[in-house]
Coordinates of C-alpha atoms and ligand atoms in Angstrom, one line a residue:
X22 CA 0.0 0.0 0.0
X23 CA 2.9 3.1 1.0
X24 CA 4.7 1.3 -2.2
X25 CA 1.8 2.1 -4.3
X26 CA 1.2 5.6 -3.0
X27 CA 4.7 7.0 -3.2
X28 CA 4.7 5.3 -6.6
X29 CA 1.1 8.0 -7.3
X30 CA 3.2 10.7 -5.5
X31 CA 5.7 10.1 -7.9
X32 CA 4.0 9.7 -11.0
X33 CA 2.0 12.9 -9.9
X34 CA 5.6 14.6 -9.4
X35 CA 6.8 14.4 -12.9
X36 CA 3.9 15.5 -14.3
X37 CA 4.0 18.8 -12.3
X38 CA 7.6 18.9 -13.0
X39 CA 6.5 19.1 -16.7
X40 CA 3.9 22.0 -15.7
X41 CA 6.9 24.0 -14.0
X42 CA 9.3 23.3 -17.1
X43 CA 6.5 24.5 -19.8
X44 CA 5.8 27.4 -16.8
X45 CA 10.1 28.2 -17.1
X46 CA 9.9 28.5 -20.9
X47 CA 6.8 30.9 -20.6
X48 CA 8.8 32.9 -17.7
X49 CA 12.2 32.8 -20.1
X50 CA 9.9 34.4 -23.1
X51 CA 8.7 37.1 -20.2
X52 CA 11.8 38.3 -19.0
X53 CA 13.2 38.1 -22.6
X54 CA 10.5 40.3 -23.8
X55 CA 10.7 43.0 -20.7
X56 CA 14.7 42.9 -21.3
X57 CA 16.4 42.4 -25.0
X58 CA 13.2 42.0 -27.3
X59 CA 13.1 44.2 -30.2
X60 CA 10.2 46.6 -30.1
X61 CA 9.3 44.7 -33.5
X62 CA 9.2 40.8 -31.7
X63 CA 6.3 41.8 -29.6
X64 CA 3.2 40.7 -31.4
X65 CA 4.6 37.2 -32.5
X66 CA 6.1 37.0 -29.0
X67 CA 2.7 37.6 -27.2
X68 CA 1.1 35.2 -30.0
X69 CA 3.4 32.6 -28.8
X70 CA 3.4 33.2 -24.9
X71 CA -0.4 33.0 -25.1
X72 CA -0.4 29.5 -27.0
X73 CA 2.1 28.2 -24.7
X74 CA 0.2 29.5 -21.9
X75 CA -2.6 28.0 -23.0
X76 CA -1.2 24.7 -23.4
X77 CA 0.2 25.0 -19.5
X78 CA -3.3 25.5 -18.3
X79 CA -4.5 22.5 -20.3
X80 CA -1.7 20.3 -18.7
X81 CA -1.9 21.8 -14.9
X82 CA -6.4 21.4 -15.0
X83 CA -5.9 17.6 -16.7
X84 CA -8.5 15.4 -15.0
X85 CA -6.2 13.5 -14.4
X86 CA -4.2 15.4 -11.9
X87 CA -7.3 15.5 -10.2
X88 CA -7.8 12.0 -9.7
X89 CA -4.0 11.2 -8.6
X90 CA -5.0 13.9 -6.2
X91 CA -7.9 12.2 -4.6
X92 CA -6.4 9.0 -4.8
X93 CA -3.3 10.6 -2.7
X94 CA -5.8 11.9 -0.6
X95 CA -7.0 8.9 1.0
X96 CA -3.2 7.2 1.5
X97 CA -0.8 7.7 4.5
X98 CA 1.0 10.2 2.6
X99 CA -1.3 12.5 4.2
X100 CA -1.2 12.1 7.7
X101 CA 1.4 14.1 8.9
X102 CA 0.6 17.4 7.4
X103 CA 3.6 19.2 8.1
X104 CA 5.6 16.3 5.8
X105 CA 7.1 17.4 2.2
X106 CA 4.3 14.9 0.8
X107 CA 1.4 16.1 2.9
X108 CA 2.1 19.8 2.0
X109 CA 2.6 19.0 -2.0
X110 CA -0.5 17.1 -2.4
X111 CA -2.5 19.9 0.3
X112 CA -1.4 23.1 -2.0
X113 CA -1.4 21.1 -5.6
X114 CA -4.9 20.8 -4.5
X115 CA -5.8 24.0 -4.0
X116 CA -3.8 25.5 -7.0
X117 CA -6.0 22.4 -9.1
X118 CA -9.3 23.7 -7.9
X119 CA -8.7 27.5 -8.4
X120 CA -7.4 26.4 -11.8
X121 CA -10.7 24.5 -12.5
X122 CA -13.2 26.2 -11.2
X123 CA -13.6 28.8 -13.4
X124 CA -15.2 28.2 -16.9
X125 CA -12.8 28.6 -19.9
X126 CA -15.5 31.2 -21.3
X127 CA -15.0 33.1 -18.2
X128 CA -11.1 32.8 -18.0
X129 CA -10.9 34.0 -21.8
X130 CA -13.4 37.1 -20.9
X131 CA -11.2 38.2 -18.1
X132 CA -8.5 38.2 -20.7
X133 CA -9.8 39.8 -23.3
X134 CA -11.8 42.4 -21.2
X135 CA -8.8 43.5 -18.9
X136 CA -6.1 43.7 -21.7
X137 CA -9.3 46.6 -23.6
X138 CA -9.5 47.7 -20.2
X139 CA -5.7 48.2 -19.7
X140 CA -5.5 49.9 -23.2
X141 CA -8.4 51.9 -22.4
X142 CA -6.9 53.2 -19.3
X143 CA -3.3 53.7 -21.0
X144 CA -5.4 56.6 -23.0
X145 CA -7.3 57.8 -20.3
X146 CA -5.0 58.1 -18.4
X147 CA -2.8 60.2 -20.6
X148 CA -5.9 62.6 -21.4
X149 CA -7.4 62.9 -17.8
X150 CA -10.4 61.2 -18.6
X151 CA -12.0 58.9 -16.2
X152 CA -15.2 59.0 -18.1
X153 CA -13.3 56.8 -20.6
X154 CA -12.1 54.4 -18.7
X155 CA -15.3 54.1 -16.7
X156 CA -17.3 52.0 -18.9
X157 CA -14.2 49.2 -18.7
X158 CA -13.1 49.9 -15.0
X159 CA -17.2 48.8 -14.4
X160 CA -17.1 45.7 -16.8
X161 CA -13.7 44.6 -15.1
X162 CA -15.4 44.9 -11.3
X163 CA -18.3 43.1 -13.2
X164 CA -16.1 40.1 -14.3
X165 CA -14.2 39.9 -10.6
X166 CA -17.6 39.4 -9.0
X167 CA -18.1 36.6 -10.9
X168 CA -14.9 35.3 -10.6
X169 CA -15.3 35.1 -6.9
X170 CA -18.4 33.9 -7.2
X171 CA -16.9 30.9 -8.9
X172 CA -14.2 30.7 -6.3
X173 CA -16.7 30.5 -3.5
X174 CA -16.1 32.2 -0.1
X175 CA -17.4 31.8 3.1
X176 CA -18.5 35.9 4.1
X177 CA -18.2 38.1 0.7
X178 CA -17.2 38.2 -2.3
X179 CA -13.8 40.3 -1.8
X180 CA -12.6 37.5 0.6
X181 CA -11.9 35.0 -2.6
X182 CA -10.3 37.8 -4.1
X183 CA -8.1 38.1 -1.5
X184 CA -6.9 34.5 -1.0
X185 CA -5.9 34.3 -4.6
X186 CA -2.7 36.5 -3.7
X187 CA -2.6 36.1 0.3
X188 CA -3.7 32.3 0.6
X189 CA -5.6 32.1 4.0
X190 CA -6.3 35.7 4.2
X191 CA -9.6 37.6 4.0
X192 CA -11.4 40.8 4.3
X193 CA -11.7 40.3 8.6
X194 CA -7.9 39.3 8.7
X195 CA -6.6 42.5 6.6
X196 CA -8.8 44.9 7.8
X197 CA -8.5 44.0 11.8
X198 CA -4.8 44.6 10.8
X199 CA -5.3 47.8 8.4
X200 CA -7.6 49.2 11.8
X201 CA -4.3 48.5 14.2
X202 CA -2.2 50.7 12.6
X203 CA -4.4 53.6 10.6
X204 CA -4.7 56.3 13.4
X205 CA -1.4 56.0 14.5
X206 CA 0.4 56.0 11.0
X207 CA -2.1 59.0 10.0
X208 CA -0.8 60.9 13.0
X209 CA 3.1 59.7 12.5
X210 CA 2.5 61.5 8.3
X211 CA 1.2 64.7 10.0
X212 CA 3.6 64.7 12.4
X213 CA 6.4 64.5 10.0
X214 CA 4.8 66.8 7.2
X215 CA 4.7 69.7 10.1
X216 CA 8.2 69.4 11.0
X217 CA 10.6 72.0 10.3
X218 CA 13.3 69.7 9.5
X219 CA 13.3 68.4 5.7
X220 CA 16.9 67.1 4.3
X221 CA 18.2 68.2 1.4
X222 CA 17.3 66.4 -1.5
X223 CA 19.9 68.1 -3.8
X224 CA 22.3 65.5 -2.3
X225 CA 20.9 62.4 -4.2
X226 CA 19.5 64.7 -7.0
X227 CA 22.4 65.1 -8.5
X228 CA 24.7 63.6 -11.5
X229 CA 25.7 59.8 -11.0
X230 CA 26.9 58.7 -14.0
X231 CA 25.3 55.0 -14.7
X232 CA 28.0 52.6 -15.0
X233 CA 29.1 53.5 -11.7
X234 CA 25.8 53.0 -10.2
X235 CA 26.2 49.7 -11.9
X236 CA 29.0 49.0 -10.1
X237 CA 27.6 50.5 -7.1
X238 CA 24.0 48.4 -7.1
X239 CA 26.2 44.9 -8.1
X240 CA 28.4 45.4 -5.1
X241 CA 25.5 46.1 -2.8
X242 CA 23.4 43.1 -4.5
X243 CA 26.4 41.2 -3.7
X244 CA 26.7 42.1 -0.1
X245 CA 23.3 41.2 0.8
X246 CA 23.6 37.7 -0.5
X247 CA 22.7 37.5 -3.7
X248 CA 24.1 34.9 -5.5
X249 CA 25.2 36.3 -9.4
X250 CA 26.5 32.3 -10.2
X251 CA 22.6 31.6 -10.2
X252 CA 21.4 34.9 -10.9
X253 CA 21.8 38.0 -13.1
X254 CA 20.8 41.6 -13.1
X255 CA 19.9 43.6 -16.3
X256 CA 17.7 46.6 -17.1
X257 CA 14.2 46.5 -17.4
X258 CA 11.5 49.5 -17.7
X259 CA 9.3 48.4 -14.9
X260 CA 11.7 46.4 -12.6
X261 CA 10.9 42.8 -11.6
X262 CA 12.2 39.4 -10.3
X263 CA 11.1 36.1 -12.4
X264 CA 12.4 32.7 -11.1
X265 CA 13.4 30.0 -14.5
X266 CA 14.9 27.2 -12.8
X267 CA 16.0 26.3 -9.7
X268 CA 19.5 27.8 -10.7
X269 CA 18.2 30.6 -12.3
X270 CA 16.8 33.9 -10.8
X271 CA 16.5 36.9 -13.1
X272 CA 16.2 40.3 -11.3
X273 CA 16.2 43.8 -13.0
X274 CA 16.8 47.5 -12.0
X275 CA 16.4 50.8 -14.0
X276 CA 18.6 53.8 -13.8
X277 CA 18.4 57.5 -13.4
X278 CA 21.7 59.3 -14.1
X279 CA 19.9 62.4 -11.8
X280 CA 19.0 60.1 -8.7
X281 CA 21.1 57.8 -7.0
X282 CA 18.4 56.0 -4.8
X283 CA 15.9 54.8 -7.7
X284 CA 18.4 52.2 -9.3
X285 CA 20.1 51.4 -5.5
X286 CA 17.2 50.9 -3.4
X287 CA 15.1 49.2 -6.5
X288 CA 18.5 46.7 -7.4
X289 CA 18.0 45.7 -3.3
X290 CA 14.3 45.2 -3.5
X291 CA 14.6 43.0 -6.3
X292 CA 18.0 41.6 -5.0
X293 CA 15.2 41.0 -1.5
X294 CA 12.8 39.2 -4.0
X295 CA 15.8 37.0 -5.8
X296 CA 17.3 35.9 -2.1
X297 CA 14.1 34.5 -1.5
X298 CA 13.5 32.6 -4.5
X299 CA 17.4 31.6 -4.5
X300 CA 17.0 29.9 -0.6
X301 CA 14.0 28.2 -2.2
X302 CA 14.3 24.3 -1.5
X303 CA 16.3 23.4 -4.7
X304 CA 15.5 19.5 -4.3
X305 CA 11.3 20.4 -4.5
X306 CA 11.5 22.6 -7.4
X307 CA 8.0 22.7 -9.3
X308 CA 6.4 21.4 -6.7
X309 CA 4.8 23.7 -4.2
X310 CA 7.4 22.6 -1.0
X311 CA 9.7 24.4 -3.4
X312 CA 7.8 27.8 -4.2
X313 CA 7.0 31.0 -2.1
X314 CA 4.0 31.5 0.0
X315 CA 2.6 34.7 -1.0
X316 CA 2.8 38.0 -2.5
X317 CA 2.7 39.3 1.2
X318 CA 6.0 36.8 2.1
X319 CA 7.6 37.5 -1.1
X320 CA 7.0 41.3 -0.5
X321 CA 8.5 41.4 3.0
X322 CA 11.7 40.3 2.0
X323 CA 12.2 42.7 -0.9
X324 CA 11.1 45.2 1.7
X325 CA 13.3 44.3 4.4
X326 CA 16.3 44.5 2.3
X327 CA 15.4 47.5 0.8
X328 CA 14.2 49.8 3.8
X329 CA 15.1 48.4 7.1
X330 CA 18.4 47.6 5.9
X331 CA 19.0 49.1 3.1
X332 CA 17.9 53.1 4.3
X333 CA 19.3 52.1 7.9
X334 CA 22.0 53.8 9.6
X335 CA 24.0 50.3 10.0
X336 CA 24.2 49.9 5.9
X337 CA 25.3 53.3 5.7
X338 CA 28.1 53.1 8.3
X339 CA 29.5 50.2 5.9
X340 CA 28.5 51.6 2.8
X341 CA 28.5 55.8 2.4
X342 CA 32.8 55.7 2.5
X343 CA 32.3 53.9 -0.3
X344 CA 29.6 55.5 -2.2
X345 CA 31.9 58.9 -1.6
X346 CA 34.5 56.6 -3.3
X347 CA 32.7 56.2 -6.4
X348 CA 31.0 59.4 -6.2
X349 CA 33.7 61.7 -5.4
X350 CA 32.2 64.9 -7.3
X351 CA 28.7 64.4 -5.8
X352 CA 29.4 62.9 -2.3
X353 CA 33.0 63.7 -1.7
X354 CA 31.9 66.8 0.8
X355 CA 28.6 65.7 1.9
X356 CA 28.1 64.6 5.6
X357 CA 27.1 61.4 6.7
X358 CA 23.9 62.6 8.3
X359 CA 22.8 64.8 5.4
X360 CA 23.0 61.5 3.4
X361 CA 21.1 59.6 5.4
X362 CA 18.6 62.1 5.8
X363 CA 18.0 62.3 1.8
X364 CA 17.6 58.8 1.4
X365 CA 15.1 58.8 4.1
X366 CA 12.6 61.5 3.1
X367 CA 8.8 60.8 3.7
X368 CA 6.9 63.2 2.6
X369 CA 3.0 62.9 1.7
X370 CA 2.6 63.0 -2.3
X371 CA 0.4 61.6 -4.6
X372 CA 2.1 58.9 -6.7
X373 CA 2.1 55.4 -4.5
X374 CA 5.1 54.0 -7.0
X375 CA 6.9 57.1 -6.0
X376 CA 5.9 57.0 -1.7
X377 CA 8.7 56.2 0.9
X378 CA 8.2 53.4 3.1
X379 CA 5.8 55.3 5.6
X380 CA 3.3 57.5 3.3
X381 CA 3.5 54.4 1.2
X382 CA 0.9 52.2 3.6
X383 CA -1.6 55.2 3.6
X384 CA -1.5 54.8 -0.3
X385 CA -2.5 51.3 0.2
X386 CA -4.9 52.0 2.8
X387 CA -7.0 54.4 0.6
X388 CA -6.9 51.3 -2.3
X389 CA -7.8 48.4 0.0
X390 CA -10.8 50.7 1.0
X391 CA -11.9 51.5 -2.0
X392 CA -11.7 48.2 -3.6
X393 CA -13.2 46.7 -1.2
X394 CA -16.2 48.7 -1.4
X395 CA -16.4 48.4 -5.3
X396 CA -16.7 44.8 -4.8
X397 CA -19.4 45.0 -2.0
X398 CA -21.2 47.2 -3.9
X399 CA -20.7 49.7 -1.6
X400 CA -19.4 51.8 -3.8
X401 CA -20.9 52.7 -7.6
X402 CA -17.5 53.3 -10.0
X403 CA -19.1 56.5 -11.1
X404 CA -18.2 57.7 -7.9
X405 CA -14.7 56.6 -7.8
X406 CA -12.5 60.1 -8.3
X407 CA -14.8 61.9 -5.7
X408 CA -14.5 59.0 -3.1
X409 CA -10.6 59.1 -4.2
X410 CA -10.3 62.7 -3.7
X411 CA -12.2 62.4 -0.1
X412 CA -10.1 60.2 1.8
X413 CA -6.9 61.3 0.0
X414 CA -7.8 64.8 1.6
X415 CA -8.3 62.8 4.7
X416 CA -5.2 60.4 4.6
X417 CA -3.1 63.3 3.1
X418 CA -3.9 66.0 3.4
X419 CA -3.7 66.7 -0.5
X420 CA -6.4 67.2 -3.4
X421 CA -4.6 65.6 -6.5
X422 CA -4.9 67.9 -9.2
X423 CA -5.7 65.5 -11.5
X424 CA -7.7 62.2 -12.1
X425 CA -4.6 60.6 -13.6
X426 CA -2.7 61.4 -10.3
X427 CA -5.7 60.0 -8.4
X428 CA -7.8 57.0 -9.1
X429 CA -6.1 56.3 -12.1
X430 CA -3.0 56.3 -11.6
X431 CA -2.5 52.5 -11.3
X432 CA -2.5 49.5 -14.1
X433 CA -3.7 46.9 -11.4
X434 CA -7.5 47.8 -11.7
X435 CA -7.8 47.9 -15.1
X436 CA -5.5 44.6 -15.2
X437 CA -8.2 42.9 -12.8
X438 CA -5.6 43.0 -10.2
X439 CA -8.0 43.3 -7.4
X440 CA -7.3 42.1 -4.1
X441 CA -3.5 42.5 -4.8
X442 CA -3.0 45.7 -3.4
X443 CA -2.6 44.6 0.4
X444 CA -0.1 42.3 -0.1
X445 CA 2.4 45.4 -0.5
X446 CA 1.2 46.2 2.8
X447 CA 1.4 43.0 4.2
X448 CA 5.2 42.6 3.3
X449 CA 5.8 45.4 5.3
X450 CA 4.2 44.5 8.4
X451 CA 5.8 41.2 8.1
X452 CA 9.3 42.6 7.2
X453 CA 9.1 44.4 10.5
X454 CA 7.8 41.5 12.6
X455 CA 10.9 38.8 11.3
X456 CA 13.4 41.6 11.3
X457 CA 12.7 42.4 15.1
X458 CA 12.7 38.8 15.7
X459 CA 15.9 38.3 14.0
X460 CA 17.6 41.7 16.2
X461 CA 16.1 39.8 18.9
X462 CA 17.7 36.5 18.4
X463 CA 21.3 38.3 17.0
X464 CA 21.4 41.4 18.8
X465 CA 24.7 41.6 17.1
X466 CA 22.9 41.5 14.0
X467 CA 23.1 45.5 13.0
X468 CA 27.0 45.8 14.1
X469 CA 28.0 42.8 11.6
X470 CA 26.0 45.3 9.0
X471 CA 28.4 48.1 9.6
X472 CA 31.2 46.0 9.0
X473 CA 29.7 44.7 5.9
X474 CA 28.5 41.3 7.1
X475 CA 25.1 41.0 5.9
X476 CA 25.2 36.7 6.6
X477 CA 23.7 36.2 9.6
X478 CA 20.1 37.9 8.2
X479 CA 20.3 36.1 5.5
X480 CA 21.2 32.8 6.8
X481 CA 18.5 33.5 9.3
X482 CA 15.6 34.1 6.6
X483 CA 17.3 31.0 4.5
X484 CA 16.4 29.1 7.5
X485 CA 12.9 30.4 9.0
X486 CA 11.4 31.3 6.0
X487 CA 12.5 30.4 2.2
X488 CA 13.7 26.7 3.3
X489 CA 9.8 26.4 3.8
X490 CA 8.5 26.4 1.1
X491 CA 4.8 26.6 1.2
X492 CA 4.6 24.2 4.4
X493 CA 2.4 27.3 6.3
X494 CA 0.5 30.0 5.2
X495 CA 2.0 33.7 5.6
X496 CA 0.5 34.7 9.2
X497 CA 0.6 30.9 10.8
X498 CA 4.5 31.2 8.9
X499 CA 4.7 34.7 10.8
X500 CA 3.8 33.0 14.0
X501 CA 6.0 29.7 14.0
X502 CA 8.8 32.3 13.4
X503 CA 8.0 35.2 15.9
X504 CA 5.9 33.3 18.5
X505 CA 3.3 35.9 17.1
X506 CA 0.7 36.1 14.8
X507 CA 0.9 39.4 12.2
X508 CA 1.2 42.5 14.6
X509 CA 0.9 46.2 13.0
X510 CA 2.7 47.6 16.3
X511 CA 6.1 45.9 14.9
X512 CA 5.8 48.7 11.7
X513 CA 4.7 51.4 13.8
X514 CA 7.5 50.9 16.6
X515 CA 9.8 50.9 14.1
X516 CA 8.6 53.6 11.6
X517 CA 8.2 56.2 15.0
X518 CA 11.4 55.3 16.3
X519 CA 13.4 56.3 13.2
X520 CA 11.7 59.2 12.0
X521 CA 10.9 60.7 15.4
X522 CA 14.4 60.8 15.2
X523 CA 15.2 61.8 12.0
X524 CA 12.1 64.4 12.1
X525 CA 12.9 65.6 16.3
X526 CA 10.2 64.6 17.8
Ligands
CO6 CO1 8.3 43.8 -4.9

């Protein structure tokens, strides 16, 4: 009987390892088109990513995946849930019934309606015309109410939304969280917006002549852990991380020769997202022991690298002589502490992609609210720019000017990315939660960072969270590591500590 199930377990193993391989080829076209492709290559490239992806979705909703999976089901296999086995055949079975539970008429609507939408909203955008992009912002929230309805969810509709990013998660879960931390972050933005104190952002506004942020970013990459003899790092327009083997992480950066932070702090984020992805259980690749969690797990490491370490004093100790070195004209004469200060400015604004790490939650706030309500019904999409406007006056204090610097200033709603917006949130609640557990645990931690030894956090977050896999879900993850489930103080303490600081009060 164990003979014949591990044989099934088997079997079932290289026929998702075929999935992940078609899935690699698919991710290699992707990167290869956001990197090298000739402007020209793009219509026969998306021709041929869609047929391929097409033919992935026929092999990962075969039937008969679904009946190995039941059959595992009932076998021993099962029975300690925390086992390698236990976990694969657990997740494959979600993954198998999201895949098949919605109708192929429904899955190719989606498509075809969001990539109008996204078109649509390209142009309106540009013009400062929300009327345009109404009619297809409504069909889109139409098509994601069905698509949850098809999910299934046990309270409403947005909580299937949800779960398809932030497995386990739902609209109780992320707004008890959102609550814990709204007053006090809306009080910590006025706070800082009213201080007299602002640093001087000429400092990093200057000339830094590319290749030597190159250098610069590689080093840094480097530092951190990430590994360049199974990874790379080229340019791409909208910077991302895609995994294509188990040896093979792909991250990319872009470059402004007029700001040093953009290519810096974005080359560590992704570096965050590749460390991650890299620690990944080599031996389980393509099955889910041997993937991420979530977007909310994922995020919290790119986020951890890039803001508490990254725009901390401890990286700075280690890495600003340095930085003068490269940068003599620029940095040569420029004070520790007026560095720091510029690479830590929060100040409220209106663009999210553009918010530092503590105006940047608020941003996310407004969204979560918003769609949320859109879903419910709560809200009608005719009123979207005025109920935008409302709370950004609240949250900010700012009217944006414009509807394209308000409610349309994202892709993801137009994509029928709803439910995705928390998870940037989540990552940084959950950054701060693992990295004051890892202080905790090495309170030597932040001295080894000023002498450039970056190991011991990553060989920590090797070990408590990419080794893994997708054995837990993000929060039950968050408490086997910290002893505690998610806690919103973690990003408050920390976000008040520093900027009181950095802000005098
Ligand atoms: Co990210």
């Amino acid at each position: 009987m164990a003979d014949k199930a591990q044989e099934l377990y088997r079997k079932l193993f290289d026929r998702i390892k075929e999935a992940q391989m078609l899935s690699d080829v698919i991710s290699l076209l992707g990167w290869d088109e956001q990197t090298f492709l000739p402007r020209g290559g793009s219509d026969y490239r998306a021709e041929t990513m869609a047929y391929l992806s097409g033919m992935l979705h026929k092999k990962i909703t075969d039937p008969d995946v679904g009946a190995m999976l039941s059959e595992l089901e009932k076998t021993d296999l099962v029975k300690d849930t925390d086992s390698v086995e236990a976990v694969n055949i657990r997740e494959l079975r979600r993954d198998y019934d999201r895949q098949t539970k919605l109708p192929q008429r429904l899955v190719e609507e989606i498509s075809r309606t969001t990539s109008l939408a996204v078109n649509n909203w390209v142009q309106a955008r540009k013009d400062n015309d929300f009327p345009k992009f109404k009619p297809w912002l409504d069909k889109v929230i139409k098509l994601m109410k069905e698509k949850a309805e098809c999910y299934g969810y046990k309270k409403e509709a947005y909580d299937a939304l949800l779960d398809e990013y932030e497995v386990g998660s739902n609209v109780e879960f992320v707004s008890g969280v959102f609550q814990g931390f709204k007053d006090r972050l809306v009080k910590l933005v006025a706070k800082i917006a009213d201080s007299s104190r602002k640093p001087n952002m000429a400092i990093i506004e200057q000339y830094f002549d590319v290749e030597r942020q190159k250098i610069f970013g590689q080093q840094a990459a480097i530092a951190i852990g990430y590994d360049f003899g199974t990874g790379r790092l080229d340019i791409a327009a909208h910077p991302f991380t895609t995994g294509l083997g188990p040896k093979d992480t792909r991250i990319t950066t872009r470059y402004n020769p007029h700001h040093l932070g953009q290519a810096l702090f974005g080359t560590l984020h992704e570096a965050g997202h590749g460390i991650y992805d890299q620690g990944l259980p080599k031996e389980y690749y393509g099955s889910p022991m041997g993937e991420s969690v979530s977007l909310g797990i994922h995020e919290s490491q790119s986020r951890m690298w890039e803001n508490q370490v990254g725009r901390g004093k401890p990286f700075w100790k280690h890495f600003y002589p340095r930085a003068q070195q490269v940068f003599p004209e620029a940095l040569g004469a420029v004070k520790f502490d007026d560095f720091y200060f510029a690479v830590n400015d929060v100040r409220p604004s209106l663009i999210r992609v553009e918010a530092d790490e503590v105006t940047y939650n608020l941003h996310i706030l407004l969204r979560f609210e918003m769609e949320h309500a859109l879903i419910k019904g709560d809200l009608a999409v005719d009123d979207v720019p005025g109920a935008w406007n409302e709370k950004f006056k609240a949250y900010f204090n700012l009217t944006p000017p414009t509807d394209s610097e308000g409610c349309m200033q994202d892709i993801h709603w137009g994509h029928g990315l709803l439910g995705y917006f928390p998870t940037y949130t989540l990552g940084n609640l959950y950054s701060s939660q693992l990295y004051a557990k890892a202080k905790q645990e090495m309170p030597d931690m932040e001295r080894q960072f000023e002498i450039g030894n970056f190991a011991p956090l990553k060989k920590w977050l090797n070990e408590k969270i990419h080794s893994q896999g997708r054995r837990h879900h993000s929060n039950k993850l968050c408490e086997k590591v910290t002893g505690k489930p998610l806690d919103p103080n973690f990003l408050m303490d920390y976000l008040e500590k520093k900027y009181g600081e950095l802000y005098g009060f």
